[in-house]
Amino acid sequence: MIKRLFFFTVVFAVLAFSMPACKINYGFTGANLSAAVKTYTVYYFPNRARLINPTLSQSFTEDLREKLRRQTSLNELSENGDIEFEGQITGYEVRPMSIQKDDMAAKNRLTITIKLKYTNSKSPDDNFDRNFTAYEDYDSNLSISDVEDELSTLIIQKLTDDIFNATIANW
């Protein structure tokens, strides 16, 4: 009985290691790119929104670069990377939400929209142009200038997560 068990174990091991390997991409960061992709480029995202936050373009661009630096093993190039991120900030809006009695807003919402062009030179089927939008609500008793920095930081984090998931993680 032990010889038979040993024989089947050896046969199973030989078959398992001699079969053609299937490629499975996985990682703790969620990156799911072709092994041919080695570099990325993030171009500056100018602010084309009607309302302008003077630090938003720089903050968004740098945060996207930092996310790619931290969560991938790709090398950054100033231009012509294997994958490229370019676009613009097209929306920066504050709107009333949660209307109460007497038509007063209990909450306001800051919304930021990014128009992204994603180019993957190694896998052109993955290329796309798409808008990404994220928002945060805040108490209407506060002015936007009181909460703008904190809310912008939270919204940029959501946007970079969404962009990472749509491009690198292919979700």
Short mmCIF file of C-alpha atoms in Angstrom, two decimals:
data_model
loop_
_atom_site.label_atom_id
_atom_site.label_comp_id
_atom_site.label_asym_id
_atom_site.label_seq_id
_atom_site.Cartn_x
_atom_site.Cartn_y
_atom_site.Cartn_z
CA MET A 1 0.00 0.00 0.00
CA ILE A 2 2.81 2.43 0.87
CA LYS A 3 4.63 1.57 -2.36
CA ARG A 4 1.49 2.30 -4.36
CA LEU A 5 0.98 5.66 -2.59
CA PHE A 6 4.64 6.53 -3.19
CA PHE A 7 4.32 5.53 -6.86
CA PHE A 8 1.24 7.77 -7.39
CA THR A 9 2.93 10.68 -5.62
CA VAL A 10 5.98 10.40 -7.86
CA VAL A 11 3.83 10.10 -11.01
CA PHE A 12 1.74 13.11 -9.98
CA ALA A 13 4.87 15.18 -9.26
CA VAL A 14 6.45 14.27 -12.61
CA LEU A 15 3.26 15.14 -14.49
CA ALA A 16 2.74 18.38 -12.62
CA PHE A 17 6.26 19.64 -13.29
CA SER A 18 6.44 18.46 -16.89
CA MET A 19 3.20 20.06 -18.09
CA PRO A 20 3.36 23.39 -19.93
CA ALA A 21 3.27 26.20 -17.42
CA CYS A 22 0.31 28.48 -17.23
CA LYS A 23 1.12 32.10 -16.54
CA ILE A 24 -0.73 33.61 -13.65
CA ASN A 25 -0.04 37.19 -12.69
CA TYR A 26 -0.65 38.00 -9.09
CA GLY A 27 0.78 40.23 -6.46
CA PHE A 28 -0.03 41.95 -3.24
CA THR A 29 -0.47 45.29 -5.02
CA GLY A 30 -3.10 44.09 -7.47
CA ALA A 31 -0.93 44.83 -10.51
CA ASN A 32 -1.92 42.75 -13.50
CA LEU A 33 0.24 43.82 -16.45
CA SER A 34 2.04 42.00 -19.20
CA ALA A 35 5.64 41.15 -18.36
CA ALA A 36 6.64 43.20 -21.43
CA VAL A 37 5.58 46.43 -19.64
CA LYS A 38 8.63 47.84 -17.89
CA THR A 39 8.07 51.61 -17.79
CA TYR A 40 5.37 54.22 -17.27
CA THR A 41 4.94 57.92 -17.93
CA VAL A 42 2.57 60.28 -16.14
CA TYR A 43 2.21 63.57 -17.98
CA TYR A 44 1.13 66.75 -16.19
CA PHE A 45 -2.67 67.04 -15.81
CA PRO A 46 -3.62 70.70 -16.44
CA ASN A 47 -6.70 72.10 -14.71
CA ARG A 48 -9.35 72.98 -17.30
CA ALA A 49 -12.26 73.14 -14.83
CA ARG A 50 -14.40 76.28 -14.50
CA LEU A 51 -13.43 76.62 -10.84
CA ILE A 52 -9.69 76.45 -10.26
CA ASN A 53 -7.88 75.08 -7.26
CA PRO A 54 -4.33 76.33 -7.86
CA THR A 55 -2.61 73.27 -6.35
CA LEU A 56 -4.89 70.57 -7.75
CA SER A 57 -3.00 69.83 -10.99
CA GLN A 58 0.32 69.39 -9.25
CA SER A 59 -1.16 67.39 -6.37
CA PHE A 60 -3.07 64.99 -8.63
CA THR A 61 -0.15 64.44 -11.01
CA GLU A 62 2.32 63.78 -8.19
CA ASP A 63 -0.07 61.49 -6.29
CA LEU A 64 -0.67 59.37 -9.39
CA ARG A 65 3.10 59.09 -9.96
CA GLU A 66 3.63 58.16 -6.33
CA LYS A 67 0.94 55.48 -6.41
CA LEU A 68 2.54 53.86 -9.47
CA ARG A 69 5.99 54.12 -7.86
CA ARG A 70 4.81 52.48 -4.63
CA GLN A 71 2.56 49.78 -6.04
CA THR A 72 4.38 48.58 -9.14
CA SER A 73 7.92 47.57 -10.00
CA LEU A 74 7.82 49.70 -13.16
CA ASN A 75 10.38 52.40 -13.88
CA GLU A 76 9.21 55.96 -14.45
CA LEU A 77 10.19 57.80 -17.63
CA SER A 78 9.55 61.47 -18.36
CA GLU A 79 8.05 60.49 -21.74
CA ASN A 80 7.30 57.51 -23.99
CA GLY A 81 6.80 54.90 -21.26
CA ASP A 82 5.34 51.50 -22.13
CA ILE A 83 2.17 52.75 -20.46
CA GLU A 84 1.22 56.43 -20.47
CA PHE A 85 -1.22 58.45 -18.41
CA GLU A 86 -2.28 61.83 -19.77
CA GLY A 87 -5.31 64.03 -19.52
CA GLN A 88 -6.76 66.98 -17.71
CA ILE A 89 -8.90 68.03 -14.80
CA THR A 90 -12.26 68.87 -16.34
CA GLY A 91 -14.46 69.35 -13.31
CA TYR A 92 -14.17 70.97 -9.89
CA GLU A 93 -17.61 71.71 -8.48
CA VAL A 94 -19.33 72.46 -5.19
CA ARG A 95 -23.03 71.67 -5.05
CA PRO A 96 -25.63 71.60 -2.30
CA MET A 97 -26.81 68.17 -1.17
CA SER A 98 -29.32 66.88 1.40
CA ILE A 99 -31.80 69.74 1.14
CA GLN A 100 -33.66 70.31 4.41
CA LYS A 101 -36.73 72.35 5.24
CA ASP A 102 -36.69 75.94 4.05
CA ASP A 103 -34.59 74.84 1.05
CA MET A 104 -31.37 74.88 3.06
CA ALA A 105 -28.62 72.38 2.33
CA ALA A 106 -27.40 70.27 5.23
CA LYS A 107 -24.41 69.10 3.21
CA ASN A 108 -22.40 70.33 0.26
CA ARG A 109 -20.49 68.12 -2.15
CA LEU A 110 -17.08 68.77 -3.70
CA THR A 111 -16.70 66.80 -6.94
CA ILE A 112 -13.57 66.46 -9.06
CA THR A 113 -13.55 64.96 -12.57
CA ILE A 114 -10.46 63.78 -14.44
CA LYS A 115 -10.40 63.04 -18.16
CA LEU A 116 -7.79 60.30 -18.66
CA LYS A 117 -6.18 58.94 -21.81
CA TYR A 118 -4.47 55.64 -21.00
CA THR A 119 -2.08 54.19 -23.58
CA ASN A 120 -0.46 50.76 -23.29
CA SER A 121 2.02 50.37 -26.15
CA LYS A 122 2.56 46.68 -25.32
CA SER A 123 -1.14 45.83 -25.27
CA PRO A 124 -3.07 48.36 -27.42
CA ASP A 125 -6.40 46.62 -26.74
CA ASP A 126 -6.18 48.04 -23.20
CA ASN A 127 -6.04 51.69 -24.38
CA PHE A 128 -8.94 53.96 -23.45
CA ASP A 129 -10.19 57.52 -22.95
CA ARG A 130 -12.41 57.81 -19.91
CA ASN A 131 -13.64 60.20 -17.24
CA PHE A 132 -13.11 59.46 -13.56
CA THR A 133 -15.16 61.29 -10.95
CA ALA A 134 -15.01 61.26 -7.17
CA TYR A 135 -16.54 63.41 -4.45
CA GLU A 136 -16.68 64.13 -0.74
CA ASP A 137 -19.53 65.69 1.23
CA TYR A 138 -19.08 68.26 3.98
CA ASP A 139 -21.26 70.16 6.40
CA SER A 140 -22.86 73.22 4.82
CA ASN A 141 -22.02 75.28 7.93
CA LEU A 142 -18.38 75.17 6.79
CA SER A 143 -17.00 77.16 3.90
CA ILE A 144 -15.20 75.40 1.08
CA SER A 145 -11.98 77.19 2.02
CA ASP A 146 -12.17 75.57 5.48
CA VAL A 147 -12.28 72.02 4.12
CA GLU A 148 -10.87 72.25 0.59
CA ASP A 149 -7.36 70.93 1.28
CA GLU A 150 -8.56 67.94 3.28
CA LEU A 151 -11.37 67.07 0.86
CA SER A 152 -9.14 67.46 -2.21
CA THR A 153 -6.61 65.06 -0.68
CA LEU A 154 -9.33 62.45 -0.02
CA ILE A 155 -10.82 62.86 -3.50
CA ILE A 156 -7.41 62.60 -5.20
CA GLN A 157 -6.78 59.36 -3.30
CA LYS A 158 -10.10 57.95 -4.56
CA LEU A 159 -9.32 59.04 -8.13
CA THR A 160 -5.82 57.54 -8.15
CA ASP A 161 -7.20 54.29 -6.70
CA ASP A 162 -9.89 54.16 -9.40
CA ILE A 163 -7.38 54.90 -12.16
CA PHE A 164 -4.93 52.30 -10.81
CA ASN A 165 -7.70 49.69 -10.67
CA ALA A 166 -8.91 50.48 -14.21
CA THR A 167 -5.43 50.43 -15.76
CA ILE A 168 -2.86 48.43 -13.81
CA ALA A 169 -5.16 46.01 -12.00
CA ASN A 170 -7.57 45.70 -14.99
CA TRP A 171 -10.66 45.73 -12.76
#
